[in-house]
Short mmCIF file of C-alpha atoms in Angstrom, two decimals:
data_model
loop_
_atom_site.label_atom_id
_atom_site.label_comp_id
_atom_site.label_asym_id
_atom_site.label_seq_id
_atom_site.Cartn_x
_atom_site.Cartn_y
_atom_site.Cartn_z
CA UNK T 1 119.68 85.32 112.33
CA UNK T 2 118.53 88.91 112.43
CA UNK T 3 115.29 89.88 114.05
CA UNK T 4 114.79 92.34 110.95
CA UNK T 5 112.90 89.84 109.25
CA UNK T 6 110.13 90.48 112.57
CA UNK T 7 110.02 93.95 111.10
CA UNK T 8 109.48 93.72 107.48
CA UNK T 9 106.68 92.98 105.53
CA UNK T 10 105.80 90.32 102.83
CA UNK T 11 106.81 92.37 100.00
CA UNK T 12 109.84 93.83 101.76
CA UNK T 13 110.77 89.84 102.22
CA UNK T 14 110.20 88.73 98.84
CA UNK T 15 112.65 91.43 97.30
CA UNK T 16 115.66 90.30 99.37
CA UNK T 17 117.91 87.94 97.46
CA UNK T 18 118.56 85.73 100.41
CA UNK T 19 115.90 83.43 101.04
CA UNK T 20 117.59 80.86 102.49
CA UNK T 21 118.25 83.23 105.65
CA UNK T 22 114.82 83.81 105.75
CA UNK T 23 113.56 80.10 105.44
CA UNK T 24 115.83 79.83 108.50
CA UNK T 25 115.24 82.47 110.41
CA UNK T 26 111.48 81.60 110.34
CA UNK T 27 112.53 77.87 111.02
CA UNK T 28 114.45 78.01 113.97
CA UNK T 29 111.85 80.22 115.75
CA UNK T 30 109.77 77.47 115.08
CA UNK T 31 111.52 74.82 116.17
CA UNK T 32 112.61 77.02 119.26
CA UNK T 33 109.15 78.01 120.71
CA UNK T 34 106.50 75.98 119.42
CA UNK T 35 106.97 73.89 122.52
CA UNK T 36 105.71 76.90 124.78
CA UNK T 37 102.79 77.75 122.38
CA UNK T 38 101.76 74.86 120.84
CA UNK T 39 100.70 76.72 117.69
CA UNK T 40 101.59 73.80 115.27
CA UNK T 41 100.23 70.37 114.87
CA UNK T 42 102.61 69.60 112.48
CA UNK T 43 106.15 70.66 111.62
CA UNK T 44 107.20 69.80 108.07
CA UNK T 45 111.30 69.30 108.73
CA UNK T 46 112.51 69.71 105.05
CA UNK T 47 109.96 72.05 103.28
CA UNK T 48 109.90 72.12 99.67
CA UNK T 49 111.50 75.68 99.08
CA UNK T 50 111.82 74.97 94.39
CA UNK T 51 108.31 75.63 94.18
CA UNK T 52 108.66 78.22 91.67
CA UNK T 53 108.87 81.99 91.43
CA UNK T 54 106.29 83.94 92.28
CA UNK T 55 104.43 86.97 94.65
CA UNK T 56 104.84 85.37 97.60
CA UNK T 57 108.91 83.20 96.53
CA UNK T 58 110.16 82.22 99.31
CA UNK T 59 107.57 83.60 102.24
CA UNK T 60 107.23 80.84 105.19
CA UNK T 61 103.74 80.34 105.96
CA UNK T 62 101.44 78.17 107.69
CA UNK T 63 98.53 76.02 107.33
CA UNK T 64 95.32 75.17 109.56
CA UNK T 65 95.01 71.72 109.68
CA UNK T 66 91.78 71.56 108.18
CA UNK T 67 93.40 72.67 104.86
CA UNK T 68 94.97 69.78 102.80
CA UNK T 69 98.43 69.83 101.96
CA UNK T 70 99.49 66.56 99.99
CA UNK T 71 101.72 64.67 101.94
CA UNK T 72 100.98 66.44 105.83
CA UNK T 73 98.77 65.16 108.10
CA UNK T 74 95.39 66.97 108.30
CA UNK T 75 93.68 65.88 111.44
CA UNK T 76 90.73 69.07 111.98
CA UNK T 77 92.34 68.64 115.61
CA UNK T 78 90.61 65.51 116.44
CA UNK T 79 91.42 62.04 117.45
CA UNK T 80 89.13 60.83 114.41
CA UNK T 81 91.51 61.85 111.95
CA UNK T 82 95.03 61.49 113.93
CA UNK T 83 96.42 59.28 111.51
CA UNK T 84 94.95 60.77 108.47
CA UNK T 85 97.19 62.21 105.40
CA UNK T 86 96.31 64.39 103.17
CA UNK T 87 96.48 62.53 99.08
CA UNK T 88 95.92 65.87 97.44
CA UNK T 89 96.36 69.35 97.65
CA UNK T 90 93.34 72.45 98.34
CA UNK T 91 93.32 74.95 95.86
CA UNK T 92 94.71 77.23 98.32
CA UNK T 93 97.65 75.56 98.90
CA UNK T 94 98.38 74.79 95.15
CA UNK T 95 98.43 78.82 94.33
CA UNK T 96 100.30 79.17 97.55
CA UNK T 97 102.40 76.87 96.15
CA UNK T 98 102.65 78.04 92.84
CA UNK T 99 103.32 81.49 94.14
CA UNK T 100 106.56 79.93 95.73
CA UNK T 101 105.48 80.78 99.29
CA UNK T 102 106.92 77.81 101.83
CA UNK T 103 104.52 75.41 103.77
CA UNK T 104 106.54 75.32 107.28
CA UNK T 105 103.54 73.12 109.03
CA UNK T 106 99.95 72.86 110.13
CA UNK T 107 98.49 74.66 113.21
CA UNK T 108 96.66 73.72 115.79
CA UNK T 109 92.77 74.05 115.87
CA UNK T 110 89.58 73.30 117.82
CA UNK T 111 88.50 70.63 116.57
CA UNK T 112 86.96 70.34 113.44
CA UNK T 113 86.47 73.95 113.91
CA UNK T 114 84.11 74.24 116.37
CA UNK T 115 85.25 76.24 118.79
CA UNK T 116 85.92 79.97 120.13
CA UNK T 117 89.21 79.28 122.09
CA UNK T 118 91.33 76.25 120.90
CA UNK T 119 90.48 74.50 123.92
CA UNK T 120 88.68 71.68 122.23
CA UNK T 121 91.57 70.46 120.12
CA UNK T 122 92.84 66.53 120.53
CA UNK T 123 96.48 67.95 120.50
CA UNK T 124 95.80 70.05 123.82
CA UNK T 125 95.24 73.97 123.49
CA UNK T 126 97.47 76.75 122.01
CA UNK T 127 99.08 79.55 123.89
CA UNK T 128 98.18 82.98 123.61
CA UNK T 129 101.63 84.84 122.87
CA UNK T 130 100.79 88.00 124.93
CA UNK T 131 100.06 85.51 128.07
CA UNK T 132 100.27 81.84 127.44
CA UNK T 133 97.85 81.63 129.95
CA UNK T 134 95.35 82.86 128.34
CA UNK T 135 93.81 81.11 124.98
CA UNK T 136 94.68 82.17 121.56
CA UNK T 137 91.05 82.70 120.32
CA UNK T 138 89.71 80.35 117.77
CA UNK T 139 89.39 78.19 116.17
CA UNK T 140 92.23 78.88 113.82
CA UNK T 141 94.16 80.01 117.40
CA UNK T 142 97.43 78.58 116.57
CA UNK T 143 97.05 79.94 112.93
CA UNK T 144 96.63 83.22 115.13
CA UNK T 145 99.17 82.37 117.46
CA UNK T 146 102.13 81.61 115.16
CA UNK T 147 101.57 85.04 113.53
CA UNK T 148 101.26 86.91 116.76
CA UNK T 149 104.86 85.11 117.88
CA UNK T 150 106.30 85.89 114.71
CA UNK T 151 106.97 82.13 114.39
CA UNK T 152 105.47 82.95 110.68
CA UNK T 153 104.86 85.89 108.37
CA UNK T 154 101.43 84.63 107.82
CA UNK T 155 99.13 81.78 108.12
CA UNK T 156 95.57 80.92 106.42
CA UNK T 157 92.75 80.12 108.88
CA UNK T 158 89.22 78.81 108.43
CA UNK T 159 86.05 81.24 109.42
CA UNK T 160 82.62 79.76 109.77
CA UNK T 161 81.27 82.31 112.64
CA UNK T 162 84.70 84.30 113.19
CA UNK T 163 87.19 81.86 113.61
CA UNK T 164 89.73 84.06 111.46
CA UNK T 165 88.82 87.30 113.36
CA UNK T 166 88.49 86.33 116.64
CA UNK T 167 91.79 84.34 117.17
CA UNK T 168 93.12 87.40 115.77
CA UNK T 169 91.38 90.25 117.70
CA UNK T 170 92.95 88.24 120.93
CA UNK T 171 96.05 88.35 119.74
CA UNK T 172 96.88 91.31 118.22
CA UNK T 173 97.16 90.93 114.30
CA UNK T 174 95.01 91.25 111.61
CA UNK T 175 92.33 88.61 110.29
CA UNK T 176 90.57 88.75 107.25
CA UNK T 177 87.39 87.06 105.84
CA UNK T 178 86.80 87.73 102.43
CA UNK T 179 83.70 87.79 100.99
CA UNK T 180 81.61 84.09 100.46
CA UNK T 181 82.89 82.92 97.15
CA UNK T 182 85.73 84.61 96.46
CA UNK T 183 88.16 82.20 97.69
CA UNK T 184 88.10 78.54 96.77
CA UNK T 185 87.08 75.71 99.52
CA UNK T 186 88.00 73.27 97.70
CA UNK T 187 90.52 70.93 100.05
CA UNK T 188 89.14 72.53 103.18
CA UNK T 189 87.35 69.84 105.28
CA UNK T 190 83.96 71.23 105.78
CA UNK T 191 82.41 72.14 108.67
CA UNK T 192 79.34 74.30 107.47
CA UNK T 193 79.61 74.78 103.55
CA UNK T 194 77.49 77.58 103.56
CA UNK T 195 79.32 79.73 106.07
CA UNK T 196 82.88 78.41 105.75
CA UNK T 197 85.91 80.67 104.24
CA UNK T 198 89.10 80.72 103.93
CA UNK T 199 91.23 83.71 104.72
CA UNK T 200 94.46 85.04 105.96
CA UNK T 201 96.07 85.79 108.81
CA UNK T 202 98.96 88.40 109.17
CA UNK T 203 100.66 91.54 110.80
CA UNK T 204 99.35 93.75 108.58
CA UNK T 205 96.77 94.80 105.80
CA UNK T 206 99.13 94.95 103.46
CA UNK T 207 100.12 91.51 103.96
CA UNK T 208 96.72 90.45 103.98
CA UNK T 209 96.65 91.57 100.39
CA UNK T 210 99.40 90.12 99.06
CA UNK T 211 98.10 86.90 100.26
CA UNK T 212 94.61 87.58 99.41
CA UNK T 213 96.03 88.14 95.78
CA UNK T 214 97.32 84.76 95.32
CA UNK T 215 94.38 82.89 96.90
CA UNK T 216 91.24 84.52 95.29
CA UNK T 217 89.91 83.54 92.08
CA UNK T 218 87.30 81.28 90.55
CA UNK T 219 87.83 77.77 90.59
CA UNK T 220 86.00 74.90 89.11
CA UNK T 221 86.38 72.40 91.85
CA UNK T 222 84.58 74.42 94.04
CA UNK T 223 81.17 75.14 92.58
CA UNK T 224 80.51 77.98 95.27
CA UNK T 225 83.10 80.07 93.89
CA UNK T 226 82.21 82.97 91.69
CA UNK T 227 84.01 85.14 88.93
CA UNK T 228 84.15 88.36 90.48
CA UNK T 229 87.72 89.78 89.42
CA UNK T 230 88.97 92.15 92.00
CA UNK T 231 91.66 95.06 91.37
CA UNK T 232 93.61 95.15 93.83
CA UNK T 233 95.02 98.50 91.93
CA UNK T 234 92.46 100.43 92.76
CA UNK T 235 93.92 103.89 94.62
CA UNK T 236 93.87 103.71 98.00
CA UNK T 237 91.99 106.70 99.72
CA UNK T 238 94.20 108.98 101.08
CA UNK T 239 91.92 109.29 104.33
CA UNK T 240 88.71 109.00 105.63
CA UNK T 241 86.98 111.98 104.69
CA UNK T 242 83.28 111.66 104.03
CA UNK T 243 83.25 107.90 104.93
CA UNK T 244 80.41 107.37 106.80
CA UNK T 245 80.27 104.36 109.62
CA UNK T 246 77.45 102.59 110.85
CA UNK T 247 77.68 101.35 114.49
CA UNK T 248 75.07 99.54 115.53
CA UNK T 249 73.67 100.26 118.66
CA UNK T 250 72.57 96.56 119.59
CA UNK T 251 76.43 95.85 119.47
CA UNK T 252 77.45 98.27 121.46
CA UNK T 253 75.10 98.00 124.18
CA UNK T 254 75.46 94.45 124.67
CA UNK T 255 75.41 93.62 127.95
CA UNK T 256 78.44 91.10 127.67
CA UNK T 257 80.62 94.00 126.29
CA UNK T 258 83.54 94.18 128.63
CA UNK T 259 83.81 98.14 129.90
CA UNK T 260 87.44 97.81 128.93
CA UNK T 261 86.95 96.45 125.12
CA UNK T 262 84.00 99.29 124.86
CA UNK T 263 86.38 101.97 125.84
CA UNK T 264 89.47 100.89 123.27
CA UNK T 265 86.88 100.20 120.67
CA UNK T 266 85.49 103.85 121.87
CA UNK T 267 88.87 105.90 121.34
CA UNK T 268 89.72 104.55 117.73
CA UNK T 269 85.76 105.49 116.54
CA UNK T 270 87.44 108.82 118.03
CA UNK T 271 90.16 108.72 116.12
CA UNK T 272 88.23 107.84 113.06
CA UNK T 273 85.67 111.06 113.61
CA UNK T 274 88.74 113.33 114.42
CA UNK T 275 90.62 111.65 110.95
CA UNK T 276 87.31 112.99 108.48
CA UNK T 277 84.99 110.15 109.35
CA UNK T 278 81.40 109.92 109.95
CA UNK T 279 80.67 107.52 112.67
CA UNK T 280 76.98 107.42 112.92
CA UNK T 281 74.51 104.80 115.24
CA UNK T 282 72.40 102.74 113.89
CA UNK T 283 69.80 99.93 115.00
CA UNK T 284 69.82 96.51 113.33
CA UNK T 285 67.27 94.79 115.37
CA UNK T 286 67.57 91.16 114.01
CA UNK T 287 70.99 91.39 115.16
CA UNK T 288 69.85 89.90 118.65
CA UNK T 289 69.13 86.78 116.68
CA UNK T 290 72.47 85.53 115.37
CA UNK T 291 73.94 83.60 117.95
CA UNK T 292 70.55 81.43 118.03
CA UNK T 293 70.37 81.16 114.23
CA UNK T 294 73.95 80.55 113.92
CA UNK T 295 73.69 77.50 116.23
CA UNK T 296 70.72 76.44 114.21
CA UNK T 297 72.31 76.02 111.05
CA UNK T 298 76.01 75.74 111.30
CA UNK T 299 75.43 72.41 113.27
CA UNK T 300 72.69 71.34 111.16
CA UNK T 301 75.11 71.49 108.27
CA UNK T 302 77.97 69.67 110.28
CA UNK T 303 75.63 66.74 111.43
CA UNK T 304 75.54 65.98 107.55
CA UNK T 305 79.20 67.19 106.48
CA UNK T 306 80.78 64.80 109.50
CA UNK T 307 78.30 61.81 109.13
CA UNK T 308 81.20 60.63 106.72
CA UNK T 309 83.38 59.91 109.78
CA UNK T 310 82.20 56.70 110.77
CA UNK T 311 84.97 54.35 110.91
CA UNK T 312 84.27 52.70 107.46
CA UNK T 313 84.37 55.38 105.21
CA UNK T 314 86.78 57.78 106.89
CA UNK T 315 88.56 57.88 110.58
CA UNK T 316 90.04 55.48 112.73
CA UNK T 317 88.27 52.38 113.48
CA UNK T 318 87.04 50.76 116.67
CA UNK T 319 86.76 47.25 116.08
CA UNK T 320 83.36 45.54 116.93
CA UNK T 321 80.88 42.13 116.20
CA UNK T 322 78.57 44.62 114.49
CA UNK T 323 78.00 47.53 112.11
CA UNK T 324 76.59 50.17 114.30
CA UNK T 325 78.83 48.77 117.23
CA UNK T 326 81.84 49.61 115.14
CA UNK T 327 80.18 53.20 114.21
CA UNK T 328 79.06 53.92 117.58
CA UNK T 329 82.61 53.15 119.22
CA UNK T 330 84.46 54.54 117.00
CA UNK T 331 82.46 57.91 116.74
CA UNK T 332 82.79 57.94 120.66
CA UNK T 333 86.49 57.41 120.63
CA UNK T 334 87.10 59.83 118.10
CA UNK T 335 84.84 62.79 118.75
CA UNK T 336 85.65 65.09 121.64
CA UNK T 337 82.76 66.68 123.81
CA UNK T 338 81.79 69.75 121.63
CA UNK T 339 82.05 67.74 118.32
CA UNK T 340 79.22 65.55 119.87
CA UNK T 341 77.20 68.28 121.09
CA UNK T 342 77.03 70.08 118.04
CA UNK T 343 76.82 67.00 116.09
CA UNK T 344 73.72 66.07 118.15
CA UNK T 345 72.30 69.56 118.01
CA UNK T 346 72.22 69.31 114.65
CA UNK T 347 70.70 65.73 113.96
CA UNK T 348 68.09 66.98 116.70
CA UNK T 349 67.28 70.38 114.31
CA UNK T 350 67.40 68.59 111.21
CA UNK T 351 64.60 65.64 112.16
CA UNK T 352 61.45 65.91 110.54
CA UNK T 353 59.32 66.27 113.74
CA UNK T 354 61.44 69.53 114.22
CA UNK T 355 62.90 70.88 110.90
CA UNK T 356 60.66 73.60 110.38
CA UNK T 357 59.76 74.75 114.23
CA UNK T 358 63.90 75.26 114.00
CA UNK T 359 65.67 74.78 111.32
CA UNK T 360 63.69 76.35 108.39
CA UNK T 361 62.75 79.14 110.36
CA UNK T 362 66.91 79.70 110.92
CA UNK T 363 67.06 80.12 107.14
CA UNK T 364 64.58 82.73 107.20
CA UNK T 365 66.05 84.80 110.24
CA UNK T 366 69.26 84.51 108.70
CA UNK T 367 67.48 86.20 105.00
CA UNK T 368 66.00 88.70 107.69
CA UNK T 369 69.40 89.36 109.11
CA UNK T 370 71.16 89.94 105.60
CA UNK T 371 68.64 92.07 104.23
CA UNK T 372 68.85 94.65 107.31
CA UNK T 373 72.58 94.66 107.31
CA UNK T 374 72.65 94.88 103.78
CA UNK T 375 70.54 97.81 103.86
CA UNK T 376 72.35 99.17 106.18
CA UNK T 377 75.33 99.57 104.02
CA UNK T 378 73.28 100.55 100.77
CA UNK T 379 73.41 103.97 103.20
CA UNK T 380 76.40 103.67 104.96
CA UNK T 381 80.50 102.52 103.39
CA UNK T 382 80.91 100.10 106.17
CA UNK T 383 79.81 98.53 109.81
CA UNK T 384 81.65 98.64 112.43
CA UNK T 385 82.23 97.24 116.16
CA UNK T 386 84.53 95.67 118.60
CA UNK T 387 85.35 92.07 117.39
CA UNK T 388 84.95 90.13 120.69
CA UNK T 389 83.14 91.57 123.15
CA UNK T 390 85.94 90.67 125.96
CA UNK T 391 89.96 89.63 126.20
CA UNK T 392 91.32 86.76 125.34
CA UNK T 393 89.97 84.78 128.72
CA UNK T 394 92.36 82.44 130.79
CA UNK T 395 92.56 78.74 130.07
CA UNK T 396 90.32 76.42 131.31
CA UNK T 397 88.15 79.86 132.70
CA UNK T 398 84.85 78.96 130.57
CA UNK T 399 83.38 75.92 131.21
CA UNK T 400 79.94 77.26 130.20
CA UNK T 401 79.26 76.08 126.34
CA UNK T 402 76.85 79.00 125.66
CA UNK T 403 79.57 81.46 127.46
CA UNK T 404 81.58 80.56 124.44
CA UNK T 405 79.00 80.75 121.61
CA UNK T 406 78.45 83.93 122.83
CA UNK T 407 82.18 85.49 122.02
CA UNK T 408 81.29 85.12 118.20
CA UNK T 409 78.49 87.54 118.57
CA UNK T 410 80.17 90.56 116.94
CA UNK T 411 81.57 88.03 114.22
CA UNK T 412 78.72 85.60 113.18
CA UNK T 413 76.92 88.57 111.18
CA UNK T 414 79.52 88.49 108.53
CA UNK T 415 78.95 84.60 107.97
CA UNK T 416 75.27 84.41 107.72
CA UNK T 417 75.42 87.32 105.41
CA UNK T 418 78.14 86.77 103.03
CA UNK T 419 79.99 89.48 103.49
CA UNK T 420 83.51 90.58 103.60
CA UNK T 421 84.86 91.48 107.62
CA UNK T 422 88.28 92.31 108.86
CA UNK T 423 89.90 92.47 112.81
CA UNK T 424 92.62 95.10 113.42
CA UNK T 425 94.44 95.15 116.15
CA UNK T 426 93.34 98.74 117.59
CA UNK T 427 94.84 98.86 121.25
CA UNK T 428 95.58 96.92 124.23
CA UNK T 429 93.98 96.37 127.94
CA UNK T 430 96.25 95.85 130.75
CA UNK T 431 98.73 94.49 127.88
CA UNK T 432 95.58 92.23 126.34
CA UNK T 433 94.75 92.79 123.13
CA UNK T 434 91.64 94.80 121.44
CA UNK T 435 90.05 93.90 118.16
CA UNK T 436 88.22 96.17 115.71
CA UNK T 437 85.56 94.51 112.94
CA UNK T 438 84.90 96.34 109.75
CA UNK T 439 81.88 94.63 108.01
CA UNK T 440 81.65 95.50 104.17
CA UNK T 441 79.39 95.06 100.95
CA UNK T 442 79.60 91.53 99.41
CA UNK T 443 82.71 91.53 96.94
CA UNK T 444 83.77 95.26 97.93
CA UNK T 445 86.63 93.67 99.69
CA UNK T 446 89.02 96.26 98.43
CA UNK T 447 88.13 99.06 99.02
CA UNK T 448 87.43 97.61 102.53
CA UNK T 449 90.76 96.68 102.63
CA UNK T 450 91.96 99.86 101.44
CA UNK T 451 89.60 101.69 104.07
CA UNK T 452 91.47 99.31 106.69
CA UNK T 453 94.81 100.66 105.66
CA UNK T 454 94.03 104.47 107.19
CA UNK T 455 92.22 102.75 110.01
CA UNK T 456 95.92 101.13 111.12
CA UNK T 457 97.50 104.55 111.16
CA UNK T 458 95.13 105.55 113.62
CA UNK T 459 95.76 102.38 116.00
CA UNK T 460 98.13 102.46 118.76
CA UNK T 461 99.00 98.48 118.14
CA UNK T 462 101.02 99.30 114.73
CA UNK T 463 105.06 99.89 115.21
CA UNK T 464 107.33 102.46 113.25
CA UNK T 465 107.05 99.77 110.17
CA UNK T 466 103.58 99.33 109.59
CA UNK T 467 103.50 96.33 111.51
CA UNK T 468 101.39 95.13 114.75
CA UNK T 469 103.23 94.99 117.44
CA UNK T 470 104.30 91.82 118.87
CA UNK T 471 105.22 91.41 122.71
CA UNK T 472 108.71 91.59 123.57
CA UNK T 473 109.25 88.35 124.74
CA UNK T 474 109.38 86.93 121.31
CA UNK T 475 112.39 89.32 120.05
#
């Protein structure tokens, strides 16, 4: 089959008449390298491809495997939930469906999302495509990965504190978060409702739209949702002129930025100020306090979403003479190390001795932290800064759990706050590479998008078609 299909985009794909070529184009790259990256969980052999005609007819895509799909196993890349299929479809996956894009599989994840790396999955970790010794990013990483490889034209991810962005800052495509609400989380096992979305992953922004199209909307099974029609119509800008960017200086002047990260993130702010924009610095100062209040609530809100999993309810059982014996052994057999951790970080926050010496005064950091970033913005069109603050490290480097809550420090903002954020790929180091976040106003995910469109053109990552690049090795 021809590598073309590497080097056209969704709605390039969707106009040719044969699909069939491309369902097995997109197939056999599966089936020839998923071995070496590990990206999917789950390989669906015969995918339904008479779903109907729609934006998206006949577009392969993939699924992380915390996102039900009726008949597939969804198993939130733990041990707990190995043997668990999914009875009904999320609302994601029905418009996906409906749209006639192709399910091809599930990907591989940290499990049940909590992770920066896909290290911590049951299913061992995914390969980065630019080095497969290096991680993917995560925790959608083999959402990330898949893209990256061109093993799919797109895949959705899950992003509770970056997990969408930063798998896709490390390798090299483009991840976006929309804004809390607009897309449906309905059929996406929770790990923190109030931080969790659903987004896409692709090769470009324009793909990222198309998909976003098809995904976004109000729905009633999800009570979190909100009806907030978007136009995707809207003219694009033709460039940058007059835009004005906040960078805030806390971000880049963290000490954990990697020199090498600061200068690619450095040269496209260049390009942006030589391209008409205004690229001004700013100070945010409860910025210093979202990795702490991010690991305040997110796990509080896991200890309660994963008390479910006890070997009764839901999970796989460890038989024992007792009730708590069976809940105990069976939550030890099935939770990995970082699942536990959190899990007990959580409980611990949550207890009434200590509720409100942590976790009530996390809720009212993170109000702190969305009212300066949103004020921020009422002055500026958008925030901007590097999305991780280093490459995509080798695996097994980190062994350090704080190490790795620190890589979402660029990302968690974006989360606490509600607000839209997008990673573009905007260069490489030593042939690693670079991410760029652009935070916007809650539900101004257009013209954010739109914005991100000119941004591209100014990135050296982007080939002849609009397209980030992908390493040679996989054409």
């Amino acid at each position: 089959m021809p590598n073309k299909f590497l080097r056209m985009k969704i709605k390039e794909l969707v106009n040719l008449k044969d699909k069939e070529s491309i369902f097995r184009f997109f197939n056999d790259r599966i089936n020839t390298y998923n071995d070496e990256l590990n990206a999917f969980t789950e390989i669906i052999p015969d995918p339904d491809r008479t779903s109907g005609e729609g934006p998206l007819n006949g577009i392969p895509y993939a699924l992380k495997d915390n996102i039900l799909a009726r008949g597939t196993k969804t198993t939130c890349g733990s041990k707990i939930l190995s043997n668990y299929k999914s009875v009904y479809d999320a609302t994601v996956t029905k418009r996906l469906r409906d749209s006639g894009a192709i399910l091809m599989g599930k990907t591989n994840m940290d499990e049940f999302a909590m992770g920066s790396s896909t290290e911590f999955s049951a299913f061992g970790p995914s390969k980065n495509p630019w080095d497969a010794n290096r991680v993917p990013g995560g925790s959608s990483g083999g959402s990330a990965a898949a893209v990256a490889a061109g093993l799919v034209p797109f895949a959705l991810g899950s992003d509770t504190g970056g997990s969408i962005r930063q798998p896709a800052a490390f390798c090299g495509v483009v991840g976006y978060k929309p804004s809390y609400g607009l897309v449906s989380r309905y059929g996406l096992v929770a790990f923190a409702s109030s931080l969790d979305q659903i987004g896409p992953i692709t090769r470009c922004v324009d793909d990222a739209v198309e998909v976003a199209k098809v995904i976004i909307g109000f729905d009633p099974d999800d009570s979190t949702t909100i009806e907030h029609p978007l136009n995707f119509e809207n003219e694009e800008p033709k460039d940058l002129t007059g835009l004005k960017f906040a960078l805030p200086g806390e971000m880049i002047e963290y000490p954990g930025l990697q020199e090498s990260v600061k200068e690619v993130f450095i040269k496209m702010v260049e390009s942006i100020e030589k391209a008409g924009g205004i690229v001004e610095k700013v100070s945010i100062p409860s910025l210093k306090y979202v990795v702490a209040t991010y690991y305040l609530i997110a796990p509080g809100e896991a200890s309660s979403n994963l008390s479910r999993y006890d070997g009764i309810r839901y999970g796989q059982r460890k038989d024992a003479d007792r009730y708590e014996e069976v809940v105990n052994q069976s939550r030890d057999f099935g939770f990995g190390d970082e699942v536990k951790r959190r899990i007990l970080l959580g409980t611990f926050t949550l207890s009434a001795a200590y509720y409100d010496a942590y976790y009530r005064k996390a809720l009212r950091v993170r109000k702190l932290i969305s009212k300066e970033i949103n004020e921020i913005l009422s002055k500026y069109d958008f925030v901007i800064n590097p999305t991780s603050p280093i490459v995509a490290p080798k695996i097994g480097e980190i062994s350090d759990p704080l190490t790795y809550y620190l890589m979402d420090i660029y990302t968690i903002p974006a989360n606490l706050a509600g607000l839209p954020a997008i990673s573009l790929p905007a260069g490489a180091y030593e042939g690693l590479p670079v991410g760029f976040q652009m935070m916007a106003r809650r539900f101004e995910d257009v013209r954010m998008l739109n914005t991100a469109r000119i941004l591209e053109k100014l990135s050296p990552s982007y080939d002849e078609n609009g397209l980030a690049r992908i390493a040679e090795r996989w054409y």
